[in-house]
Every structure is written in C-alpha cells, then in structure tokens.
Short mmCIF file of C-alpha atoms and ligand atoms in Angstrom, two decimals:
data_model
loop_
_atom_site.label_atom_id
_atom_site.label_comp_id
_atom_site.label_asym_id
_atom_site.label_seq_id
_atom_site.Cartn_x
_atom_site.Cartn_y
_atom_site.Cartn_z
CA MET U 1 50.41 34.97 -36.33
CA GLN U 2 52.38 35.67 -33.17
CA ARG U 3 55.08 33.24 -32.18
CA ILE U 4 56.49 32.93 -28.68
CA ALA U 5 58.73 30.33 -27.11
CA TYR U 6 59.21 29.19 -23.54
CA THR U 7 62.16 27.09 -22.50
CA PHE U 8 61.31 24.77 -19.64
CA THR U 9 63.66 22.41 -17.80
CA ASN U 10 64.11 19.88 -20.58
CA SER U 11 62.61 21.44 -23.68
CA THR U 12 61.37 24.50 -25.52
CA VAL U 13 57.70 24.91 -26.39
CA GLN U 14 56.74 26.95 -29.44
CA TYR U 15 53.42 28.80 -29.16
CA TYR U 16 51.75 29.85 -32.41
CA LEU U 17 49.08 32.30 -31.32
CA ASP U 18 46.41 33.78 -33.54
CA THR U 19 47.13 31.40 -36.38
CA ASP U 20 45.25 29.04 -38.67
CA PHE U 21 44.96 25.26 -38.41
CA ILE U 22 46.50 25.03 -41.87
CA HIS U 23 49.83 26.02 -40.30
CA LEU U 24 49.91 22.54 -38.76
CA GLU U 25 51.20 21.28 -42.09
CA LYS U 26 54.39 23.24 -41.47
CA LEU U 27 54.83 21.74 -38.00
CA ALA U 28 53.97 18.14 -38.75
CA ASP U 29 54.68 15.67 -41.50
CA ARG U 30 51.26 14.16 -42.24
CA GLU U 31 52.86 10.78 -43.02
CA HIS U 32 54.26 10.57 -39.51
CA ALA U 33 51.55 12.16 -37.43
CA VAL U 34 48.37 11.00 -35.74
CA ILE U 35 45.70 13.38 -34.49
CA ILE U 36 43.80 12.48 -31.34
CA THR U 37 40.48 14.28 -31.06
CA ASP U 38 36.94 13.72 -29.77
CA GLU U 39 33.66 13.02 -31.55
CA HIS U 40 32.27 16.55 -31.11
CA ILE U 41 35.31 18.18 -32.69
CA GLN U 42 35.50 15.56 -35.43
CA ARG U 43 31.82 16.23 -36.27
CA ARG U 44 32.09 20.03 -36.24
CA HIS U 45 35.50 20.33 -37.91
CA GLN U 46 35.58 17.35 -40.29
CA ARG U 47 36.90 19.36 -43.20
CA LYS U 48 39.93 20.64 -41.31
CA LEU U 49 40.79 17.17 -40.04
CA LYS U 50 39.97 15.08 -43.07
CA ASP U 51 43.44 14.50 -44.47
CA TRP U 52 45.07 13.40 -41.23
CA ALA U 53 45.34 9.96 -39.60
CA LYS U 54 43.02 10.22 -36.59
CA ILE U 55 41.97 8.52 -33.43
CA VAL U 56 38.59 9.80 -32.27
CA ILE U 57 37.54 9.28 -28.65
CA PRO U 58 34.13 9.84 -27.04
CA PRO U 59 33.76 13.38 -25.68
CA GLY U 60 33.83 14.33 -22.01
CA GLU U 61 35.66 13.67 -18.76
CA GLY U 62 34.54 10.01 -18.83
CA SER U 63 37.17 9.47 -21.54
CA LYS U 64 40.04 10.61 -19.34
CA VAL U 65 40.59 7.08 -18.03
CA GLN U 66 43.10 4.27 -18.44
CA SER U 67 40.75 2.14 -20.58
CA VAL U 68 40.65 4.90 -23.22
CA VAL U 69 44.46 5.17 -23.01
CA ASP U 70 44.59 1.43 -23.77
CA THR U 71 42.22 1.85 -26.72
CA ILE U 72 44.33 4.69 -28.13
CA ILE U 73 47.50 2.62 -27.72
CA ALA U 74 45.88 -0.32 -29.54
CA ARG U 75 44.95 2.03 -32.39
CA LEU U 76 48.47 3.48 -32.52
CA LEU U 77 49.85 -0.04 -32.84
CA PHE U 78 47.34 -0.78 -35.58
CA LEU U 79 48.38 2.40 -37.41
CA GLY U 80 52.04 1.37 -37.13
CA ALA U 81 52.98 4.37 -34.98
CA ASP U 82 56.64 4.30 -34.00
CA ARG U 83 59.07 6.54 -32.14
CA ASP U 84 59.10 9.02 -35.01
CA THR U 85 55.34 9.48 -34.92
CA LEU U 86 54.11 12.87 -33.77
CA LEU U 87 50.88 12.83 -31.73
CA ILE U 88 48.68 15.91 -32.02
CA GLY U 89 45.87 16.48 -29.54
CA VAL U 90 43.15 18.57 -31.19
CA GLY U 91 40.55 19.32 -28.57
CA GLY U 92 39.67 20.53 -25.11
CA GLY U 93 41.48 19.70 -21.89
CA VAL U 94 40.32 16.09 -21.93
CA VAL U 95 41.93 15.47 -25.32
CA THR U 96 45.12 17.40 -24.53
CA ASP U 97 45.55 15.71 -21.11
CA ILE U 98 45.13 12.21 -22.54
CA THR U 99 47.21 12.90 -25.66
CA GLY U 100 50.10 14.21 -23.57
CA TYR U 101 49.86 11.15 -21.36
CA VAL U 102 49.75 8.62 -24.19
CA ALA U 103 52.65 10.42 -25.89
CA SER U 104 54.63 10.19 -22.66
CA VAL U 105 54.18 6.45 -22.23
CA TYR U 106 53.80 4.95 -25.73
CA MET U 107 57.18 3.41 -26.65
CA ARG U 108 58.54 5.37 -23.66
CA GLY U 109 57.75 8.70 -25.22
CA LEU U 110 56.83 10.35 -28.51
CA LYS U 111 56.93 13.97 -29.56
CA PHE U 112 53.55 15.68 -29.28
CA GLY U 113 51.80 18.97 -29.93
CA PHE U 114 48.42 20.49 -29.14
CA VAL U 115 45.74 22.42 -30.95
CA PRO U 116 43.48 23.50 -28.07
CA THR U 117 39.87 23.98 -29.19
CA THR U 118 38.13 25.15 -25.99
CA LEU U 119 38.77 28.46 -24.26
CA LEU U 120 39.69 26.51 -21.12
CA ALA U 121 42.32 24.46 -22.94
CA MET U 122 43.71 27.55 -24.69
CA VAL U 123 44.25 29.51 -21.47
CA ASP U 124 45.13 26.62 -19.17
CA ALA U 125 44.88 22.88 -19.87
CA ALA U 126 47.14 22.75 -22.94
CA ILE U 127 49.89 24.73 -21.20
CA GLY U 128 52.45 23.50 -18.73
CA GLY U 129 52.98 19.85 -19.58
CA LYS U 130 50.82 18.25 -16.88
CA ASN U 131 48.88 15.40 -18.39
CA GLY U 132 47.20 12.25 -17.21
CA VAL U 133 43.98 10.47 -16.42
CA ASP U 134 41.45 10.14 -13.59
CA VAL U 135 40.90 7.09 -11.40
CA GLY U 136 37.23 6.99 -10.37
CA PRO U 137 36.49 10.17 -8.41
CA TYR U 138 40.20 11.02 -8.11
CA LYS U 139 41.12 13.59 -10.73
CA ASN U 140 44.46 13.37 -12.56
CA MET U 141 45.64 10.67 -10.18
CA VAL U 142 47.98 9.14 -12.78
CA GLY U 143 50.11 11.22 -15.08
CA THR U 144 53.40 12.81 -16.02
CA ILE U 145 54.86 16.26 -16.54
CA ARG U 146 56.19 16.48 -20.08
CA GLN U 147 56.02 19.46 -22.41
CA PRO U 148 54.49 19.48 -25.89
CA ALA U 149 56.73 20.59 -28.75
CA PHE U 150 54.18 23.17 -29.89
CA LEU U 151 50.82 24.76 -29.23
CA LEU U 152 48.83 26.03 -32.18
CA TYR U 153 46.00 28.49 -31.50
CA ASP U 154 43.30 28.83 -34.13
CA TYR U 155 40.52 30.90 -32.51
CA LYS U 156 38.09 29.90 -35.27
CA PHE U 157 37.58 26.62 -33.41
CA LEU U 158 35.82 28.63 -30.71
CA LYS U 159 33.02 29.57 -33.11
CA THR U 160 31.47 26.12 -32.59
CA LEU U 161 32.05 25.99 -28.84
CA PRO U 162 28.78 25.60 -26.90
CA ALA U 163 27.92 28.59 -24.66
CA ALA U 164 28.35 26.56 -21.46
CA GLU U 165 31.90 25.60 -22.48
CA TRP U 166 32.69 29.20 -23.26
CA ILE U 167 31.70 30.11 -19.70
CA ASN U 168 33.80 27.24 -18.28
CA GLY U 169 36.92 28.81 -19.76
CA PHE U 170 36.36 31.92 -17.68
CA ALA U 171 36.73 29.92 -14.46
CA GLU U 172 40.44 29.44 -15.17
CA ILE U 173 40.80 33.00 -16.48
CA ILE U 174 39.28 34.37 -13.25
CA LYS U 175 41.59 32.02 -11.32
CA HIS U 176 44.65 33.48 -13.05
CA ALA U 177 43.44 37.00 -12.31
CA ALA U 178 42.64 36.18 -8.66
CA ILE U 179 46.05 34.66 -7.90
CA ALA U 180 48.35 36.76 -10.07
CA ASP U 181 46.88 39.69 -11.98
CA PRO U 182 44.69 42.24 -10.15
CA LYS U 183 44.61 44.42 -13.27
CA LEU U 184 43.10 41.57 -15.29
CA PHE U 185 40.60 41.04 -12.47
CA ARG U 186 39.49 44.67 -12.77
CA GLU U 187 39.28 44.39 -16.55
CA LEU U 188 37.06 41.30 -16.24
CA GLU U 189 34.83 43.15 -13.78
CA GLY U 190 34.16 45.73 -16.48
CA GLN U 191 33.27 43.17 -19.18
CA ARG U 192 30.96 40.23 -19.85
CA PRO U 193 31.89 36.90 -21.52
CA ALA U 194 29.80 37.75 -24.60
CA ILE U 195 32.03 40.75 -25.34
CA TYR U 196 35.09 38.54 -25.78
CA ARG U 197 33.09 36.23 -28.01
CA LYS U 198 32.13 39.07 -30.32
CA ASP U 199 35.38 41.00 -30.33
CA SER U 200 38.20 38.91 -31.78
CA LYS U 201 40.88 41.45 -30.88
CA LYS U 202 39.82 41.43 -27.22
CA LEU U 203 39.70 37.63 -27.24
CA SER U 204 43.16 37.34 -28.74
CA LEU U 205 44.59 39.72 -26.11
CA LEU U 206 42.81 37.87 -23.31
CA VAL U 207 44.11 34.47 -24.43
CA ARG U 208 47.63 35.81 -24.87
CA ARG U 209 47.60 37.39 -21.41
CA ASN U 210 46.52 34.12 -19.81
CA VAL U 211 49.05 32.13 -21.83
CA LEU U 212 51.76 34.43 -20.48
CA ILE U 213 50.51 34.20 -16.87
CA LYS U 214 50.38 30.41 -16.82
CA SER U 215 53.57 29.86 -18.84
CA GLY U 216 55.47 32.35 -16.66
CA ILE U 217 54.46 30.55 -13.47
CA VAL U 218 55.27 27.11 -14.93
CA LYS U 219 58.63 28.28 -16.27
CA LYS U 220 59.69 29.34 -12.77
CA ASP U 221 58.53 26.11 -11.15
CA GLU U 222 57.82 23.39 -13.72
CA PHE U 223 57.75 20.54 -11.21
CA GLU U 224 55.48 22.28 -8.69
CA LYS U 225 57.82 22.75 -5.77
CA SER U 226 56.58 26.28 -5.00
CA ASP U 227 54.64 28.88 -7.03
CA ARG U 228 53.08 26.45 -9.53
CA LYS U 229 50.97 25.22 -6.63
CA LEU U 230 49.14 28.57 -6.71
CA LEU U 231 47.57 27.51 -10.01
CA ASN U 232 45.64 24.97 -7.95
CA PHE U 233 43.53 27.74 -6.40
CA GLY U 234 39.99 26.34 -6.22
CA HIS U 235 41.21 22.88 -7.25
CA SER U 236 41.30 20.93 -3.95
CA LEU U 237 37.57 21.17 -3.34
CA GLY U 238 36.95 21.61 -7.09
CA HIS U 239 38.60 18.31 -7.97
CA ALA U 240 36.84 16.58 -5.06
CA ILE U 241 33.39 17.56 -6.36
CA GLU U 242 34.01 17.44 -10.13
CA ASN U 243 33.65 13.72 -10.74
CA LEU U 244 31.57 13.01 -7.59
CA TYR U 245 28.82 15.35 -8.76
CA GLY U 246 29.38 15.16 -12.53
CA LEU U 247 30.26 18.85 -12.85
CA SER U 248 32.24 20.37 -15.68
CA HIS U 249 35.79 21.34 -14.74
CA GLY U 250 34.97 25.06 -14.99
CA GLN U 251 31.92 24.74 -12.72
CA ALA U 252 33.81 22.64 -10.17
CA ILE U 253 36.73 25.08 -10.04
CA SER U 254 34.38 28.04 -9.73
CA ILE U 255 32.71 26.46 -6.69
CA GLY U 256 36.14 25.51 -5.34
CA MET U 257 37.32 29.13 -5.63
CA ALA U 258 34.13 30.48 -4.08
CA TYR U 259 34.71 28.31 -0.97
CA ALA U 260 38.47 28.92 -0.96
CA ALA U 261 37.64 32.62 -0.62
CA ILE U 262 35.45 31.88 2.42
CA ILE U 263 38.18 29.69 3.95
CA SER U 264 40.68 32.49 3.24
CA GLU U 265 38.55 34.91 5.29
CA GLU U 266 39.02 32.69 8.31
CA ILE U 267 42.69 31.87 7.79
CA THR U 268 44.34 34.86 6.06
CA GLY U 269 41.82 37.59 6.84
CA PHE U 270 40.95 37.92 3.11
CA LYS U 271 38.31 40.62 2.71
CA GLU U 272 37.23 40.39 -0.93
CA THR U 273 35.02 37.29 -0.98
CA GLU U 274 32.02 39.28 -2.17
CA ARG U 275 34.06 40.71 -5.02
CA LEU U 276 35.26 37.30 -6.22
CA HIS U 277 31.77 35.80 -5.89
CA ARG U 278 30.26 38.70 -7.83
CA LEU U 279 32.74 38.27 -10.69
CA LEU U 280 32.23 34.49 -10.92
CA ALA U 281 28.44 34.92 -10.89
CA SER U 282 28.54 37.68 -13.49
CA TYR U 283 30.33 35.28 -15.86
CA GLY U 284 27.57 32.69 -15.31
CA LEU U 285 29.68 30.48 -13.03
CA PRO U 286 28.24 28.69 -9.96
CA LEU U 287 29.23 29.49 -6.36
CA LYS U 288 27.85 26.51 -4.50
CA ILE U 289 26.43 23.03 -4.67
CA THR U 290 24.62 20.83 -2.18
CA VAL U 291 26.99 18.10 -1.05
CA GLN U 292 27.70 15.38 1.48
CA THR U 293 30.75 16.46 3.47
CA ASP U 294 31.89 12.93 4.34
CA LYS U 295 32.05 11.96 0.65
CA ILE U 296 34.06 15.07 -0.14
CA MET U 297 36.45 14.55 2.76
CA ALA U 298 37.08 10.98 1.59
CA VAL U 299 38.20 12.29 -1.83
CA LEU U 300 40.12 15.25 -0.32
CA ARG U 301 42.15 12.82 1.79
CA MET U 302 43.62 11.49 -1.47
CA ASP U 303 44.42 15.01 -2.78
CA LYS U 304 47.88 15.29 -4.30
CA LYS U 305 48.46 18.38 -2.16
CA ARG U 306 47.90 16.44 1.08
CA GLN U 307 50.94 15.70 3.19
CA LYS U 308 50.30 13.40 6.14
CA GLU U 309 47.47 14.98 8.12
CA GLN U 310 47.65 18.39 6.41
CA ILE U 311 46.45 19.66 3.09
CA ARG U 312 48.31 22.48 1.35
CA TYR U 313 45.42 24.76 0.51
CA ILE U 314 45.72 27.72 -1.85
CA LEU U 315 44.25 30.79 -0.18
CA LEU U 316 44.06 34.47 -1.06
CA ASP U 317 45.55 37.35 0.92
CA LYS U 318 43.93 39.75 -1.50
CA ILE U 319 42.86 39.76 -5.14
CA GLY U 320 46.05 39.14 -7.12
CA LYS U 321 47.97 37.55 -4.23
CA ALA U 322 47.70 33.90 -3.25
CA ARG U 323 49.59 31.72 -0.79
CA VAL U 324 49.93 28.01 -0.02
CA ILE U 325 48.86 27.36 3.57
CA PRO U 326 48.92 23.94 5.20
CA ILE U 327 45.61 23.25 6.95
CA PRO U 328 45.21 20.23 9.25
CA MET U 329 42.57 17.90 7.75
CA GLU U 330 40.53 18.09 10.96
CA ARG U 331 40.39 21.88 10.84
CA LEU U 332 39.47 21.82 7.15
CA GLU U 333 36.71 19.35 7.87
CA ARG U 334 35.33 21.63 10.63
CA ILE U 335 35.40 24.67 8.34
CA LEU U 336 33.79 22.83 5.43
CA GLU U 337 31.17 21.32 7.74
CA ALA U 338 30.22 24.85 8.80
CA VAL U 339 30.13 26.48 5.36
CA LEU U 340 29.06 23.82 2.82
CA ASP U 341 25.43 23.40 1.79
CA LYS U 342 24.46 19.92 2.92
CA GLY U 343 21.82 17.75 1.33
N1 NAD I 1 46.74 19.75 -17.72
C1 NAD I 1 46.39 20.85 -17.11
O1 NAD I 1 47.22 21.64 -16.66
C2 NAD I 1 44.92 21.16 -16.97
C3 NAD I 1 44.52 22.43 -16.54
C4 NAD I 1 43.14 22.70 -16.49
C5 NAD I 1 42.22 21.71 -16.82
N2 NAD I 1 42.66 20.49 -17.21
C6 NAD I 1 41.71 19.43 -17.57
O2 NAD I 1 40.98 19.87 -18.70
C7 NAD I 1 39.72 19.18 -18.72
C8 NAD I 1 38.63 20.18 -19.01
O3 NAD I 1 38.87 20.73 -20.28
P1 NAD I 1 37.70 21.31 -21.18
O4 NAD I 1 36.84 22.19 -20.37
O5 NAD I 1 38.32 21.82 -22.42
O6 NAD I 1 36.82 20.02 -21.43
P2 NAD I 1 36.58 19.01 -22.66
O7 NAD I 1 37.84 18.64 -23.32
O8 NAD I 1 35.71 17.93 -22.13
O9 NAD I 1 35.73 19.91 -23.68
C9 NAD I 1 34.48 20.36 -23.31
C10 NAD I 1 33.41 19.99 -24.36
O10 NAD I 1 33.57 20.84 -25.49
C11 NAD I 1 33.63 20.05 -26.68
N3 NAD I 1 34.45 20.81 -27.61
C12 NAD I 1 35.78 21.04 -27.54
N4 NAD I 1 36.15 21.91 -28.47
C13 NAD I 1 35.05 22.22 -29.18
C14 NAD I 1 34.81 23.07 -30.27
N5 NAD I 1 35.76 23.84 -30.80
N6 NAD I 1 33.52 23.12 -30.77
C15 NAD I 1 32.54 22.38 -30.20
N7 NAD I 1 32.71 21.59 -29.14
C16 NAD I 1 33.94 21.50 -28.65
C17 NAD I 1 34.18 18.73 -26.25
O11 NAD I 1 33.83 17.71 -27.13
C18 NAD I 1 33.49 18.56 -24.88
O12 NAD I 1 32.19 18.10 -25.07
C19 NAD I 1 39.57 18.52 -17.36
O13 NAD I 1 39.80 17.14 -17.48
C20 NAD I 1 40.65 19.17 -16.52
O14 NAD I 1 41.11 18.32 -15.50
C21 NAD I 1 43.99 20.20 -17.30
#
C-alpha cells in the first residue's frame, strides 16, 4: 500500500493507493457507516460488500439526479443515519459524485470517503471534491465542492470492469497528458490500453501519476479560480453532448477534446490536432458525432464557464500546455457550425 495525503483549503484527504478493500475496516466503523453503490458493483462484488449497510442505486448517468438523491436521503433516514455516520461511495463517477453530494447536504454535512471502482473514477472523478447531480441535459448543474476524508484504491475492482468502461477512463488520462504532462502523452503514444490492463505494475504507476496530476492542480486552485479550469479541457462541448446524445462521459469528453483541438488551431495556432486525434483513436475513443448545432448551443449557453456573452474555453497551445480563452458565443457558434458534422 502507498499512502499519500493532500491538504486542501479546509481538510486533508488521505489516499490509500494500491491497497485492498479490506483496509476499509480500518478507516470506517461498520456500525456507523453506510456504503452507497450501484447495482452492477453490488452484483459483481457482493462478497466484499456483504457485511456493510448499503444503499444500492440503479447504474448509469440517469441516476445522477435529484430524485435519486431524495431516495438515498429517505433510506438514510430509515437506517437512522446521523451526523456521526460515514458515507462511503463505492463505484464509478456517478456513485462518487452523488455520494459526495448527499454527504454534503444530509444534516448539513457528513464525513465521506470513496472507493473508486472504474478507471475514470480512480484517475479523475473521485478526486478533487466536486460533486453533484445533473438537471436534464445540463451536467453537474447542482453541486458543492467538499473533499472526501479518504480515497481507497483497490485495483482488483477493475478486473470486472467492462472493456468499454476501461476505454472511457483513458479519455481523462489523455486529457491530463494533453493539458499538463507531455511526457505522459508520449508514453501513452507508445502503449495500448490492453497493456495497462495486463500489467498491474504499469497500471498502478499510471493511476498514481494521474492522481498526482489532478490532485496537484486542485490543491493549487480548489475553488476553480484559475488553473483548475484547465481540467475542463474537452468538457464544454463534451458536457453539452453527453446527456443530449446519451454518450458515456469518456466518449463525450473525447469528442469534446477532438473539437477543442480544432478550435485551438484557429484561436491559438495549435499544430498538433492530428497527434491528439491519433492518440484518442488508438485508445478506441471517438472523435466526432453527428449533431444539431442549435441544440448544442442551447445547452452551451448554460455552461458554468459562460460569463455573459462569452464562454471560457480551454484550448491548447501545444501538447502539455493549455490555456483558458474567452470566446464570444457568436464566434463559437460560427466555428462549431463550420466544423461539426450535422445530421
Ligand atoms: N467530480 C468530478 O470531478 C468528475 C470528474 C470526471 C467525471 N465525473 C463524473 O463521473 C461520471 C462518469 O464516471 P464513470 O465513467 O465511472 O461512470 P459510472 O459511474 O456510470 O460507471 C460506468 C459503468 O461501470 C459500472 N461499473 C463501475 N465499476 C465497475 C466494476 N468495478 N465492475 C463492473 N462494472 C463497474 C457502473 O455500474 C456503470 O455501469 C460522470 O457523471 C461524470 O460527470 C466527475
């Protein structure tokens, strides 16, 4: 087991990397803890979870909504959860986002921890304290920023992860490399996702590296006043299409990054679009989708990065260096109109 700690504005988060789920018993008193998980994880990992009080939600993005928050809260009341109850989200980004949110609002805030079970949650979603729910097509429209007490990484969960979900995780890994780590980008260019699946040492190093990238950025700017915004590379368009077209988060972000590279060419003079597209494609991630621009613009207008008539878009100067650039909505609409595939 490797243990690291990051101190954010109001709290310290303990990361237990390369460990076993059994270690949870040392972090949580079973009598005062409730696990929130989804049906897929409950089915595949019943034995691990059997001795814990649990709330099991339906799997998928459709569960990241207020009505499921209400159901969880009703169950917590039924279970007699009080301010001393620890909530533990065991799952992918949907479970960790909703667990963090419920823990932030139930009785004005409970302590919580995460056991991320998808690659995407391990390298991104479980880290950084952003949590919340969607409102219709608007992703993460309601939420809070509040840090978990701990993150426990048991890579054995990944053995049951479907291949498509494995690939989704690489969207956020490629994002980290594209905005902050050109060396990681080169390493990924020399590998394939299957290699990391087979080689546990490589996987453990890859997860650790991404944990450090994201945690380092969040530590410097927890409340997203400056550099944390860079982590939204690919997310403006990505979030706009994710729920509209029923894409997975990884697919939506991949498409968002592919177009952000094209927009970067026009605005920053970025010259490595081909290279980014090649890497995404070689990890099995999509580059485009046929869309209706007016529908997308309607969702983009509600983007959290919009300020009056401008949207703060994350663009690349080069691989490993990103910048936030305000683009007038009208100009963005013209660019998207010209480059998007329209149905
Ligand atoms: N809070 C953040 O900073 C942040 C960052 C990135 C993404 N996110 C959010 O994360 C979500 C996407 O996360 P995700 O890709 O993990 O999706 P997810 O939680 O929906 O999990 C994907 C699928 O894998 C299944 N699954 C999970 N672990 C499994 C396992 N070990 N074995 C078998 N099946 C398993 C789930 O049941 C689900 O069907 C999105 O809602 C996105 O907005 C949040």
